């Protein structure tokens, strides 16, 4: 999908790969040394405690992520994150940074509005915005259980509570409650998740043909049909993304190596000349599609950014790809003094290793007008 399209990565994956490799070498060296010490210490008369104190090196132990609670959190007072990652030259890259398990879900003052819109979309668009294959059912259950009974009540205790017997989940903001045992119907579970958090969620499983999308709930697609990704593998998901072949293999490797408890984040931006969050068409220009320069209405023009995460689910080992969407009025970007910087970033779409991005992101239509405005 275009969303994954953004899971692009040359630079960071390479850095990460090297980092991982160094880690692996160190880890195995330490492991061997420890083993030798343990074996040797058997021969000497070392007390038993010193053996017990040794660090555990068993990699099969499941890491249970700890969640830092935001005890005083008031969603109404929480400003939206301002993602301003504008670079003068656009390179297709994954550019991920490590993320703590606590920061998986972001909540701010738009929460209730966005949830209302999501509820309507899940009703009116149905299969377009959520779905699951038979391969995805166990991972949907795992994700549901994790978010509903562990993550959300731990992270946002002022918003979400469990009943004393832990059988019910209460959303104190919407007044809704749900069983903590996942509904048997995966779409029902996905619908509850989609109306409890604002993140769009995709679950991917590794197969001999690469990672495959096995379940999703996505109300805020940026110009693509989420249901067309269900059952698709990464290459097919990104079929319209220019230069995807440059990063596809490293994304697959990255997904395969992602460790439980060691999620990552990245962000991505484009411009849109309307205020719709749900957009199955538009925003992008497809190969062969006609496009020409347009006049735009500045007060309906937004930077659309996604804050994306990748997380490994411990039991079913699915990869969760989530993203939260932000719309920033272009007038606000200029008012912040970032006009020139952002205009450079727009023109920079054509200058890097994926020049097709200029057309793909639709800059043929809005690029000149938006840059003129930003620099005026
Ligand atoms: C990033 O931006 C593009 C817009 O060009 C959009 O299609 C895509 O959904 C976004 N997400 C990712 C992951 O890049
Ligand atoms: C959504 O579509 C499914 C079929 O895929 C149907 O069974 C269900 O009733 C629909 N739900 C709504 C709310 O329209």
mmCIF file of C-alpha atoms and ligand atoms in Angstrom:
data_model
loop_
_atom_site.group_PDB
_atom_site.id
_atom_site.type_symbol
_atom_site.label_atom_id
_atom_site.label_comp_id
_atom_site.label_asym_id
_atom_site.label_seq_id
_atom_site.Cartn_x
_atom_site.Cartn_y
_atom_site.Cartn_z
ATOM 1 C CA UNK A 1 0.000 0.000 0.000
ATOM 2 C CA UNK A 2 1.002 3.460 -0.260
ATOM 3 C CA UNK A 3 1.274 3.413 3.436
ATOM 4 C CA UNK A 4 3.798 0.768 3.295
ATOM 5 C CA UNK A 5 5.001 2.471 0.239
ATOM 6 C CA UNK A 6 6.512 4.625 2.706
ATOM 7 C CA UNK A 7 8.149 1.841 4.439
ATOM 8 C CA UNK A 8 10.987 2.694 2.203
ATOM 9 C CA UNK A 9 14.458 2.133 3.282
ATOM 10 C CA UNK A 10 17.912 2.339 2.032
ATOM 11 C CA UNK A 11 19.978 4.244 4.504
ATOM 12 C CA UNK A 12 18.597 3.241 7.842
ATOM 13 C CA UNK A 13 18.089 -0.407 7.033
ATOM 14 C CA UNK A 14 21.711 -0.592 6.056
ATOM 15 C CA UNK A 15 22.734 1.120 9.268
ATOM 16 C CA UNK A 16 20.365 -1.050 11.190
ATOM 17 C CA UNK A 17 21.586 -4.150 9.429
ATOM 18 C CA UNK A 18 25.133 -3.302 10.364
ATOM 19 C CA UNK A 19 24.070 -2.491 13.882
ATOM 20 C CA UNK A 20 22.247 -5.761 14.037
ATOM 21 C CA UNK A 21 25.220 -7.613 12.676
ATOM 22 C CA UNK A 22 27.586 -6.031 15.207
ATOM 23 C CA UNK A 23 25.058 -6.867 17.908
ATOM 24 C CA UNK A 24 24.879 -10.450 16.688
ATOM 25 C CA UNK A 25 28.662 -10.837 16.724
ATOM 26 C CA UNK A 26 28.920 -9.310 20.204
ATOM 27 C CA UNK A 27 26.022 -11.341 21.450
ATOM 28 C CA UNK A 28 27.404 -14.626 20.207
ATOM 29 C CA UNK A 29 30.871 -13.800 21.580
ATOM 30 C CA UNK A 30 29.426 -13.019 24.993
ATOM 31 C CA UNK A 31 27.295 -16.137 24.835
ATOM 32 C CA UNK A 32 30.304 -18.327 24.091
ATOM 33 C CA UNK A 33 32.381 -16.675 26.828
ATOM 34 C CA UNK A 34 29.590 -17.111 29.326
ATOM 35 C CA UNK A 35 29.207 -20.720 28.372
ATOM 36 C CA UNK A 36 32.941 -21.302 28.828
ATOM 37 C CA UNK A 37 32.849 -19.581 32.198
ATOM 38 C CA UNK A 38 29.902 -21.660 33.295
ATOM 39 C CA UNK A 39 31.529 -24.874 32.181
ATOM 40 C CA UNK A 40 34.869 -23.915 33.730
ATOM 41 C CA UNK A 41 33.299 -22.737 36.962
ATOM 42 C CA UNK A 42 31.753 -26.171 37.405
ATOM 43 C CA UNK A 43 35.256 -27.485 37.803
ATOM 44 C CA UNK A 44 36.241 -24.930 40.403
ATOM 45 C CA UNK A 45 34.313 -24.705 43.651
ATOM 46 C CA UNK A 46 32.411 -21.551 42.969
ATOM 47 C CA UNK A 47 29.268 -21.072 45.032
ATOM 48 C CA UNK A 48 26.026 -21.856 43.271
ATOM 49 C CA UNK A 49 24.665 -18.283 43.595
ATOM 50 C CA UNK A 50 27.211 -16.912 41.163
ATOM 51 C CA UNK A 51 25.798 -19.240 38.515
ATOM 52 C CA UNK A 52 22.290 -18.072 39.254
ATOM 53 C CA UNK A 53 23.346 -14.457 38.966
ATOM 54 C CA UNK A 54 24.589 -14.869 35.460
ATOM 55 C CA UNK A 55 22.563 -13.095 32.819
ATOM 56 C CA UNK A 56 20.037 -15.224 31.036
ATOM 57 C CA UNK A 57 21.043 -15.778 27.471
ATOM 58 C CA UNK A 58 18.102 -17.838 26.401
ATOM 59 C CA UNK A 59 16.692 -15.980 23.418
ATOM 60 C CA UNK A 60 13.518 -18.055 23.478
ATOM 61 C CA UNK A 61 12.341 -16.172 26.582
ATOM 62 C CA UNK A 62 9.454 -13.960 25.483
ATOM 63 C CA UNK A 63 10.082 -10.317 26.302
ATOM 64 C CA UNK A 64 6.968 -8.848 27.876
ATOM 65 C CA UNK A 65 7.016 -5.157 27.064
ATOM 66 C CA UNK A 66 6.529 -2.898 30.071
ATOM 67 C CA UNK A 67 4.233 0.061 29.596
ATOM 68 C CA UNK A 68 4.817 3.380 31.353
ATOM 69 C CA UNK A 69 1.466 4.746 32.523
ATOM 70 C CA UNK A 70 0.539 8.378 31.848
ATOM 71 C CA UNK A 71 -1.145 8.850 35.226
ATOM 72 C CA UNK A 72 -2.314 12.435 34.745
ATOM 73 C CA UNK A 73 -3.136 12.196 31.055
ATOM 74 C CA UNK A 74 -5.995 14.422 29.887
ATOM 75 C CA UNK A 75 -6.726 13.755 26.233
ATOM 76 C CA UNK A 76 -8.636 17.041 25.804
ATOM 77 C CA UNK A 77 -5.503 19.015 26.691
ATOM 78 C CA UNK A 78 -3.110 17.009 24.581
ATOM 79 C CA UNK A 79 -1.885 18.885 21.500
ATOM 80 C CA UNK A 80 -1.375 16.935 18.293
ATOM 81 C CA UNK A 81 2.219 16.008 17.477
ATOM 82 C CA UNK A 82 3.802 18.279 14.909
ATOM 83 C CA UNK A 83 5.691 16.136 12.445
ATOM 84 C CA UNK A 84 8.016 18.411 10.489
ATOM 85 C CA UNK A 85 10.468 16.039 8.873
ATOM 86 C CA UNK A 86 11.178 18.008 5.702
ATOM 87 C CA UNK A 87 14.354 17.190 3.803
ATOM 88 C CA UNK A 88 15.690 19.155 0.816
ATOM 89 C CA UNK A 89 16.281 15.973 -1.187
ATOM 90 C CA UNK A 90 13.874 13.081 -1.082
ATOM 91 C CA UNK A 91 15.416 9.621 -0.831
ATOM 92 C CA UNK A 92 13.244 6.557 -0.665
ATOM 93 C CA UNK A 93 14.259 5.001 2.641
ATOM 94 C CA UNK A 94 12.710 3.355 5.669
ATOM 95 C CA UNK A 95 14.439 5.874 7.970
ATOM 96 C CA UNK A 96 13.127 4.192 11.104
ATOM 97 C CA UNK A 97 14.013 5.038 14.663
ATOM 98 C CA UNK A 98 13.514 2.789 17.640
ATOM 99 C CA UNK A 99 10.313 3.159 19.560
ATOM 100 C CA UNK A 100 9.364 2.168 23.076
ATOM 101 C CA UNK A 101 6.425 -0.215 23.512
ATOM 102 C CA UNK A 102 4.766 2.507 25.618
ATOM 103 C CA UNK A 103 4.432 4.779 22.610
ATOM 104 C CA UNK A 104 2.560 2.392 20.365
ATOM 105 C CA UNK A 105 -0.692 4.373 20.481
ATOM 106 C CA UNK A 106 -0.868 8.166 20.474
ATOM 107 C CA UNK A 107 -3.902 10.041 21.804
ATOM 108 C CA UNK A 108 -4.656 13.752 21.605
ATOM 109 C CA UNK A 109 -7.471 16.313 21.594
ATOM 110 C CA UNK A 110 -8.855 15.081 18.251
ATOM 111 C CA UNK A 111 -9.599 11.676 19.773
ATOM 112 C CA UNK A 112 -13.361 11.911 20.109
ATOM 113 C CA UNK A 113 -13.926 13.596 16.719
ATOM 114 C CA UNK A 114 -11.786 11.105 14.908
ATOM 115 C CA UNK A 115 -13.427 8.169 16.636
ATOM 116 C CA UNK A 116 -16.853 9.429 15.589
ATOM 117 C CA UNK A 117 -15.730 9.557 11.980
ATOM 118 C CA UNK A 118 -14.227 6.099 12.223
ATOM 119 C CA UNK A 119 -17.448 4.671 13.616
ATOM 120 C CA UNK A 120 -19.392 6.074 10.646
ATOM 121 C CA UNK A 121 -16.854 4.771 8.146
ATOM 122 C CA UNK A 122 -16.796 1.287 9.633
ATOM 123 C CA UNK A 123 -20.557 1.240 9.220
ATOM 124 C CA UNK A 124 -20.892 2.810 5.773
ATOM 125 C CA UNK A 125 -17.733 1.463 4.095
ATOM 126 C CA UNK A 126 -17.693 -1.919 5.819
ATOM 127 C CA UNK A 127 -15.394 -4.290 3.873
ATOM 128 C CA UNK A 128 -13.391 -1.414 2.401
ATOM 129 C CA UNK A 129 -12.110 -0.406 5.840
ATOM 130 C CA UNK A 130 -11.755 -3.671 7.750
ATOM 131 C CA UNK A 131 -11.201 -7.309 6.949
ATOM 132 C CA UNK A 132 -9.347 -10.471 7.873
ATOM 133 C CA UNK A 133 -8.242 -13.643 6.109
ATOM 134 C CA UNK A 134 -8.350 -17.021 7.845
ATOM 135 C CA UNK A 135 -4.601 -16.699 8.375
ATOM 136 C CA UNK A 136 -5.108 -13.506 10.343
ATOM 137 C CA UNK A 137 -7.668 -14.612 12.900
ATOM 138 C CA UNK A 138 -5.233 -15.618 15.654
ATOM 139 C CA UNK A 139 -3.268 -12.396 15.285
ATOM 140 C CA UNK A 140 -6.404 -10.268 15.447
ATOM 141 C CA UNK A 141 -7.281 -12.025 18.712
ATOM 142 C CA UNK A 142 -3.785 -11.474 20.038
ATOM 143 C CA UNK A 143 -3.802 -7.813 19.081
ATOM 144 C CA UNK A 144 -7.251 -7.309 20.588
ATOM 145 C CA UNK A 145 -6.236 -8.915 23.864
ATOM 146 C CA UNK A 146 -3.002 -6.950 24.006
ATOM 147 C CA UNK A 147 -4.542 -3.535 23.332
ATOM 148 C CA UNK A 148 -7.765 -3.987 25.300
ATOM 149 C CA UNK A 149 -6.549 -5.782 28.421
ATOM 150 C CA UNK A 150 -2.874 -4.791 28.627
ATOM 151 C CA UNK A 151 -1.734 -1.804 26.691
ATOM 152 C CA UNK A 152 -4.567 0.732 26.813
ATOM 153 C CA UNK A 153 -5.574 0.440 30.516
ATOM 154 C CA UNK A 154 -1.855 0.464 31.464
ATOM 155 C CA UNK A 155 -0.822 3.385 29.298
ATOM 156 C CA UNK A 156 -3.914 5.605 29.609
ATOM 157 C CA UNK A 157 -5.449 4.761 33.009
ATOM 158 C CA UNK A 158 -7.486 7.999 32.999
ATOM 159 C CA UNK A 159 -9.269 6.894 29.811
ATOM 160 C CA UNK A 160 -9.544 3.103 29.931
ATOM 161 C CA UNK A 161 -10.373 0.786 32.826
ATOM 162 C CA UNK A 162 -11.047 -2.900 33.333
ATOM 163 C CA UNK A 163 -13.812 -4.242 35.550
ATOM 164 C CA UNK A 164 -12.701 -5.854 38.840
ATOM 165 C CA UNK A 165 -12.914 -9.347 37.414
ATOM 166 C CA UNK A 166 -11.154 -8.094 34.262
ATOM 167 C CA UNK A 167 -13.959 -9.349 32.063
ATOM 168 C CA UNK A 168 -14.986 -5.915 30.737
ATOM 169 C CA UNK A 169 -13.130 -2.982 29.210
ATOM 170 C CA UNK A 170 -14.509 0.521 29.763
ATOM 171 C CA UNK A 171 -13.751 3.460 27.526
ATOM 172 C CA UNK A 172 -14.414 6.365 29.889
ATOM 173 C CA UNK A 173 -14.288 8.895 27.037
ATOM 174 C CA UNK A 174 -16.853 7.357 24.698
ATOM 175 C CA UNK A 175 -18.794 5.537 27.426
ATOM 176 C CA UNK A 176 -18.510 2.289 25.493
ATOM 177 C CA UNK A 177 -17.651 -1.039 27.044
ATOM 178 C CA UNK A 178 -16.461 -4.262 25.480
ATOM 179 C CA UNK A 179 -15.664 -7.776 26.660
ATOM 180 C CA UNK A 180 -11.966 -8.358 27.250
ATOM 181 C CA UNK A 181 -12.277 -11.737 25.551
ATOM 182 C CA UNK A 182 -12.035 -11.030 21.831
ATOM 183 C CA UNK A 183 -15.232 -11.521 19.802
ATOM 184 C CA UNK A 184 -15.057 -14.678 17.735
ATOM 185 C CA UNK A 185 -15.709 -12.714 14.529
ATOM 186 C CA UNK A 186 -12.387 -11.047 13.658
ATOM 187 C CA UNK A 187 -14.173 -8.168 11.908
ATOM 188 C CA UNK A 188 -16.104 -7.459 15.101
ATOM 189 C CA UNK A 189 -12.804 -7.368 16.999
ATOM 190 C CA UNK A 190 -11.233 -5.102 14.394
ATOM 191 C CA UNK A 191 -14.233 -2.794 14.522
ATOM 192 C CA UNK A 192 -13.862 -2.401 18.284
ATOM 193 C CA UNK A 193 -10.162 -1.640 17.870
ATOM 194 C CA UNK A 194 -10.907 0.776 15.038
ATOM 195 C CA UNK A 195 -13.330 2.703 17.228
ATOM 196 C CA UNK A 196 -11.102 2.654 20.315
ATOM 197 C CA UNK A 197 -7.873 3.974 18.800
ATOM 198 C CA UNK A 198 -7.232 6.372 15.957
ATOM 199 C CA UNK A 199 -4.366 4.393 14.479
ATOM 200 C CA UNK A 200 -4.999 2.395 11.345
ATOM 201 C CA UNK A 201 -3.782 -1.174 11.864
ATOM 202 C CA UNK A 202 -2.409 -3.809 9.491
ATOM 203 C CA UNK A 203 -1.220 -7.286 10.452
ATOM 204 C CA UNK A 204 1.340 -9.042 8.278
ATOM 205 C CA UNK A 205 2.584 -12.600 8.419
ATOM 206 C CA UNK A 206 5.705 -14.037 6.913
ATOM 207 C CA UNK A 207 5.157 -16.566 4.116
ATOM 208 C CA UNK A 208 7.505 -18.229 1.626
ATOM 209 C CA UNK A 209 6.584 -15.376 -0.760
ATOM 210 C CA UNK A 210 7.341 -12.638 1.725
ATOM 211 C CA UNK A 211 5.132 -10.784 4.169
ATOM 212 C CA UNK A 212 1.437 -10.903 3.495
ATOM 213 C CA UNK A 213 -1.323 -8.664 4.836
ATOM 214 C CA UNK A 214 -3.684 -10.948 6.792
ATOM 215 C CA UNK A 215 -5.936 -8.421 8.566
ATOM 216 C CA UNK A 216 -6.553 -4.693 8.673
ATOM 217 C CA UNK A 217 -8.704 -1.924 9.990
ATOM 218 C CA UNK A 218 -7.977 1.287 8.093
ATOM 219 C CA UNK A 219 -10.331 4.272 8.020
ATOM 220 C CA UNK A 220 -7.849 6.914 6.863
ATOM 221 C CA UNK A 221 -6.214 5.667 3.655
ATOM 222 C CA UNK A 222 -4.356 8.309 1.685
ATOM 223 C CA UNK A 223 -5.566 7.603 -1.835
ATOM 224 C CA UNK A 224 -5.797 3.807 -1.958
ATOM 225 C CA UNK A 225 -8.340 1.166 -1.181
ATOM 226 C CA UNK A 226 -7.352 -0.653 2.019
ATOM 227 C CA UNK A 227 -9.331 -3.787 1.111
ATOM 228 C CA UNK A 228 -7.189 -4.227 -1.999
ATOM 229 C CA UNK A 229 -4.236 -4.947 0.321
ATOM 230 C CA UNK A 230 -5.900 -7.831 2.158
ATOM 231 C CA UNK A 231 -4.199 -11.111 1.247
ATOM 232 C CA UNK A 232 -1.569 -9.250 -0.779
ATOM 233 C CA UNK A 233 2.190 -9.592 -0.350
ATOM 234 C CA UNK A 234 4.478 -6.597 0.056
ATOM 235 C CA UNK A 235 5.454 -6.295 -3.609
ATOM 236 C CA UNK A 236 1.844 -6.299 -4.731
ATOM 237 C CA UNK A 237 0.887 -3.912 -1.917
ATOM 238 C CA UNK A 238 3.442 -1.419 -3.236
ATOM 239 C CA UNK A 239 2.934 -2.041 -6.916
ATOM 240 C CA UNK A 240 2.257 1.636 -7.695
ATOM 241 C CA UNK A 241 5.042 3.042 -5.527
ATOM 242 C CA UNK A 242 7.903 4.414 -7.628
ATOM 243 C CA UNK A 243 11.337 2.920 -6.882
ATOM 244 C CA UNK A 244 9.862 0.457 -4.381
ATOM 245 C CA UNK A 245 12.143 -2.205 -5.855
ATOM 246 C CA UNK A 246 15.062 -0.288 -4.332
ATOM 247 C CA UNK A 247 13.883 -0.954 -0.817
ATOM 248 C CA UNK A 248 11.568 -3.961 -1.070
ATOM 249 C CA UNK A 249 14.184 -6.609 -0.216
ATOM 250 C CA UNK A 250 15.544 -4.649 2.750
ATOM 251 C CA UNK A 251 12.008 -4.121 4.044
ATOM 252 C CA UNK A 252 11.379 -7.861 3.902
ATOM 253 C CA UNK A 253 14.604 -8.507 5.798
ATOM 254 C CA UNK A 254 13.777 -5.821 8.287
ATOM 255 C CA UNK A 255 10.330 -7.294 8.931
ATOM 256 C CA UNK A 256 11.802 -10.768 9.359
ATOM 257 C CA UNK A 257 14.279 -9.569 11.983
ATOM 258 C CA UNK A 258 11.978 -7.284 13.932
ATOM 259 C CA UNK A 259 12.096 -8.321 17.594
ATOM 260 C CA UNK A 260 9.299 -8.392 20.149
ATOM 261 C CA UNK A 261 9.535 -5.302 22.348
ATOM 262 C CA UNK A 262 11.791 -3.482 19.879
ATOM 263 C CA UNK A 263 9.369 -1.661 17.651
ATOM 264 C CA UNK A 264 10.229 1.215 15.360
ATOM 265 C CA UNK A 265 8.631 4.424 14.173
ATOM 266 C CA UNK A 266 8.922 6.479 11.021
ATOM 267 C CA UNK A 267 6.973 9.258 9.393
ATOM 268 C CA UNK A 268 6.003 10.311 5.934
ATOM 269 C CA UNK A 269 4.267 13.267 4.324
ATOM 270 C CA UNK A 270 2.452 14.410 1.254
ATOM 271 C CA UNK A 271 0.219 17.349 0.335
ATOM 272 C CA UNK A 272 -3.497 17.120 -0.303
ATOM 273 C CA UNK A 273 -5.812 19.782 -1.635
ATOM 274 C CA UNK A 274 -8.918 18.721 0.292
ATOM 275 C CA UNK A 275 -9.687 17.991 3.933
ATOM 276 C CA UNK A 276 -10.788 14.341 3.681
ATOM 277 C CA UNK A 277 -9.177 11.756 5.939
ATOM 278 C CA UNK A 278 -10.906 8.849 4.186
ATOM 279 C CA UNK A 279 -9.634 8.860 0.625
ATOM 280 C CA UNK A 280 -9.607 5.717 -1.501
ATOM 281 C CA UNK A 281 -8.847 7.563 -4.722
ATOM 282 C CA UNK A 282 -6.894 10.686 -5.482
ATOM 283 C CA UNK A 283 -3.835 12.070 -3.645
ATOM 284 C CA UNK A 284 -1.670 9.955 -5.968
ATOM 285 C CA UNK A 285 -1.227 9.974 -9.716
ATOM 286 C CA UNK A 286 -1.099 6.483 -11.176
ATOM 287 C CA UNK A 287 1.023 5.455 -14.150
ATOM 288 C CA UNK A 288 -0.672 6.517 -17.393
ATOM 289 C CA UNK A 289 -3.056 8.886 -15.625
ATOM 290 C CA UNK A 290 -3.320 12.413 -17.063
ATOM 291 C CA UNK A 291 -2.322 15.205 -14.726
ATOM 292 C CA UNK A 292 -1.597 18.879 -15.089
ATOM 293 C CA UNK A 293 -0.857 21.877 -12.976
ATOM 294 C CA UNK A 294 -3.840 23.150 -11.034
ATOM 295 C CA UNK A 295 -4.751 26.209 -9.109
ATOM 296 C CA UNK A 296 -5.310 25.324 -5.520
ATOM 297 C CA UNK A 297 -7.305 26.796 -2.680
ATOM 298 C CA UNK A 298 -4.783 27.479 0.013
ATOM 299 C CA UNK A 299 -7.279 27.187 2.849
ATOM 300 C CA UNK A 300 -8.148 23.654 1.698
ATOM 301 C CA UNK A 301 -4.535 22.558 1.324
ATOM 302 C CA UNK A 302 -2.882 20.379 3.958
ATOM 303 C CA UNK A 303 0.297 18.560 4.700
ATOM 304 C CA UNK A 304 -0.776 15.014 5.352
ATOM 305 C CA UNK A 305 1.657 13.140 7.573
ATOM 306 C CA UNK A 306 1.648 9.638 8.942
ATOM 307 C CA UNK A 307 3.346 8.539 12.141
ATOM 308 C CA UNK A 308 3.977 4.860 11.498
ATOM 309 C CA UNK A 309 5.032 2.014 13.774
ATOM 310 C CA UNK A 310 6.196 -1.561 13.263
ATOM 311 C CA UNK A 311 5.834 -4.021 16.151
ATOM 312 C CA UNK A 312 6.194 -7.779 16.469
ATOM 313 C CA UNK A 313 3.347 -9.612 18.231
ATOM 314 C CA UNK A 314 4.934 -12.074 20.691
ATOM 315 C CA UNK A 315 2.718 -15.135 20.276
ATOM 316 C CA UNK A 316 1.573 -15.293 16.668
ATOM 317 C CA UNK A 317 4.708 -13.427 15.502
ATOM 318 C CA UNK A 318 2.700 -11.235 13.146
ATOM 319 C CA UNK A 319 4.105 -7.796 12.361
ATOM 320 C CA UNK A 320 1.766 -4.956 13.279
ATOM 321 C CA UNK A 321 2.064 -1.934 10.993
ATOM 322 C CA UNK A 322 0.125 0.993 12.402
ATOM 323 C CA UNK A 323 -0.119 4.595 11.410
ATOM 324 C CA UNK A 324 -1.701 7.705 12.789
ATOM 325 C CA UNK A 325 -2.663 10.389 10.296
ATOM 326 C CA UNK A 326 -2.235 14.119 10.795
ATOM 327 C CA UNK A 327 -3.557 16.934 8.611
ATOM 328 C CA UNK A 328 -1.729 20.247 9.042
ATOM 329 C CA UNK A 329 -3.064 23.348 7.238
ATOM 330 C CA UNK A 330 -0.397 24.602 4.854
ATOM 331 C CA UNK A 331 -1.042 28.112 6.178
ATOM 332 C CA UNK A 332 0.093 26.938 9.602
ATOM 333 C CA UNK A 333 3.343 25.550 8.185
ATOM 334 C CA UNK A 334 4.051 28.920 6.633
ATOM 335 C CA UNK A 335 3.068 30.755 9.820
ATOM 336 C CA UNK A 336 5.601 28.656 11.721
ATOM 337 C CA UNK A 337 8.312 30.037 9.460
ATOM 338 C CA UNK A 338 8.821 26.733 7.655
ATOM 339 C CA UNK A 339 7.615 27.937 4.239
ATOM 340 C CA UNK A 340 10.965 27.869 2.463
ATOM 341 C CA UNK A 341 12.054 24.649 4.097
ATOM 342 C CA UNK A 342 8.881 22.881 3.072
ATOM 343 C CA UNK A 343 8.940 24.311 -0.475
ATOM 344 C CA UNK A 344 12.487 22.932 -0.809
ATOM 345 C CA UNK A 345 11.278 19.558 0.403
ATOM 346 C CA UNK A 346 8.486 19.529 -2.183
ATOM 347 C CA UNK A 347 10.889 20.332 -5.021
ATOM 348 C CA UNK A 348 13.314 17.832 -3.517
ATOM 349 C CA UNK A 349 10.878 15.036 -4.380
ATOM 350 C CA UNK A 350 12.347 15.054 -7.902
ATOM 351 C CA UNK A 351 15.963 15.274 -6.826
ATOM 352 C CA UNK A 352 16.703 12.085 -4.926
ATOM 353 C CA UNK A 353 16.801 8.394 -5.698
ATOM 354 C CA UNK A 354 13.066 8.132 -6.424
ATOM 355 C CA UNK A 355 12.233 11.049 -8.748
ATOM 356 C CA UNK A 356 8.942 9.382 -9.672
ATOM 357 C CA UNK A 357 7.681 10.466 -6.231
ATOM 358 C CA UNK A 358 7.049 13.966 -7.564
ATOM 359 C CA UNK A 359 4.431 12.686 -9.939
ATOM 360 C CA UNK A 360 3.229 9.861 -7.676
ATOM 361 C CA UNK A 361 2.492 12.215 -4.801
ATOM 362 C CA UNK A 362 0.595 14.458 -7.216
ATOM 363 C CA UNK A 363 3.057 17.360 -7.091
ATOM 364 C CA UNK A 364 2.498 17.881 -10.834
ATOM 365 C CA UNK A 365 -0.881 19.258 -9.813
ATOM 366 C CA UNK A 366 -0.157 21.268 -6.692
ATOM 367 C CA UNK A 367 3.640 21.552 -6.502
ATOM 368 C CA UNK A 368 4.110 24.897 -8.211
ATOM 369 C CA UNK A 369 1.160 26.686 -6.578
ATOM 370 C CA UNK A 370 2.049 25.391 -3.121
ATOM 371 C CA UNK A 371 5.740 26.310 -3.483
ATOM 372 C CA UNK A 372 4.845 29.785 -4.781
ATOM 373 C CA UNK A 373 2.564 30.300 -1.820
ATOM 374 C CA UNK A 374 5.110 28.987 0.691
ATOM 375 C CA UNK A 375 7.849 31.265 -0.616
ATOM 376 C CA UNK A 376 5.741 34.403 -1.143
HETATM 377 C C1 LIG B 1 3.094 8.054 2.903
HETATM 378 O O1 LIG B 1 2.712 8.987 2.002
HETATM 379 C C2 LIG B 1 2.123 8.497 0.862
HETATM 380 C C3 LIG B 1 1.746 9.641 0.066
HETATM 381 O O2 LIG B 1 2.616 9.823 -0.920
HETATM 382 C C4 LIG B 1 0.929 7.672 1.134
HETATM 383 O O3 LIG B 1 0.434 7.083 -0.010
HETATM 384 C C5 LIG B 1 1.255 6.639 2.053
HETATM 385 O O4 LIG B 1 0.070 6.030 2.425
HETATM 386 C C6 LIG B 1 1.940 7.202 3.218
HETATM 387 N N1 LIG B 1 2.331 6.175 4.036
HETATM 388 C C7 LIG B 1 3.474 5.642 3.955
HETATM 389 C C8 LIG B 1 3.669 4.446 4.764
HETATM 390 O O5 LIG B 1 4.317 6.085 3.260
HETATM 391 C C1 LIG B 2 -20.659 -5.785 6.254
HETATM 392 O O1 LIG B 2 -20.461 -6.749 5.267
HETATM 393 C C2 LIG B 2 -20.675 -8.061 5.689
HETATM 394 C C3 LIG B 2 -20.335 -8.962 4.530
HETATM 395 O O2 LIG B 2 -19.003 -8.885 4.263
HETATM 396 C C4 LIG B 2 -22.101 -8.234 6.143
HETATM 397 O O3 LIG B 2 -22.276 -9.529 6.641
HETATM 398 C C5 LIG B 2 -22.390 -7.229 7.233
HETATM 399 O O4 LIG B 2 -23.734 -7.301 7.595
HETATM 400 C C6 LIG B 2 -22.062 -5.846 6.773
HETATM 401 N N1 LIG B 2 -22.208 -4.941 7.884
HETATM 402 C C7 LIG B 2 -22.827 -3.798 7.755
HETATM 403 C C8 LIG B 2 -22.847 -2.942 8.991
HETATM 404 O O5 LIG B 2 -23.326 -3.406 6.730
#
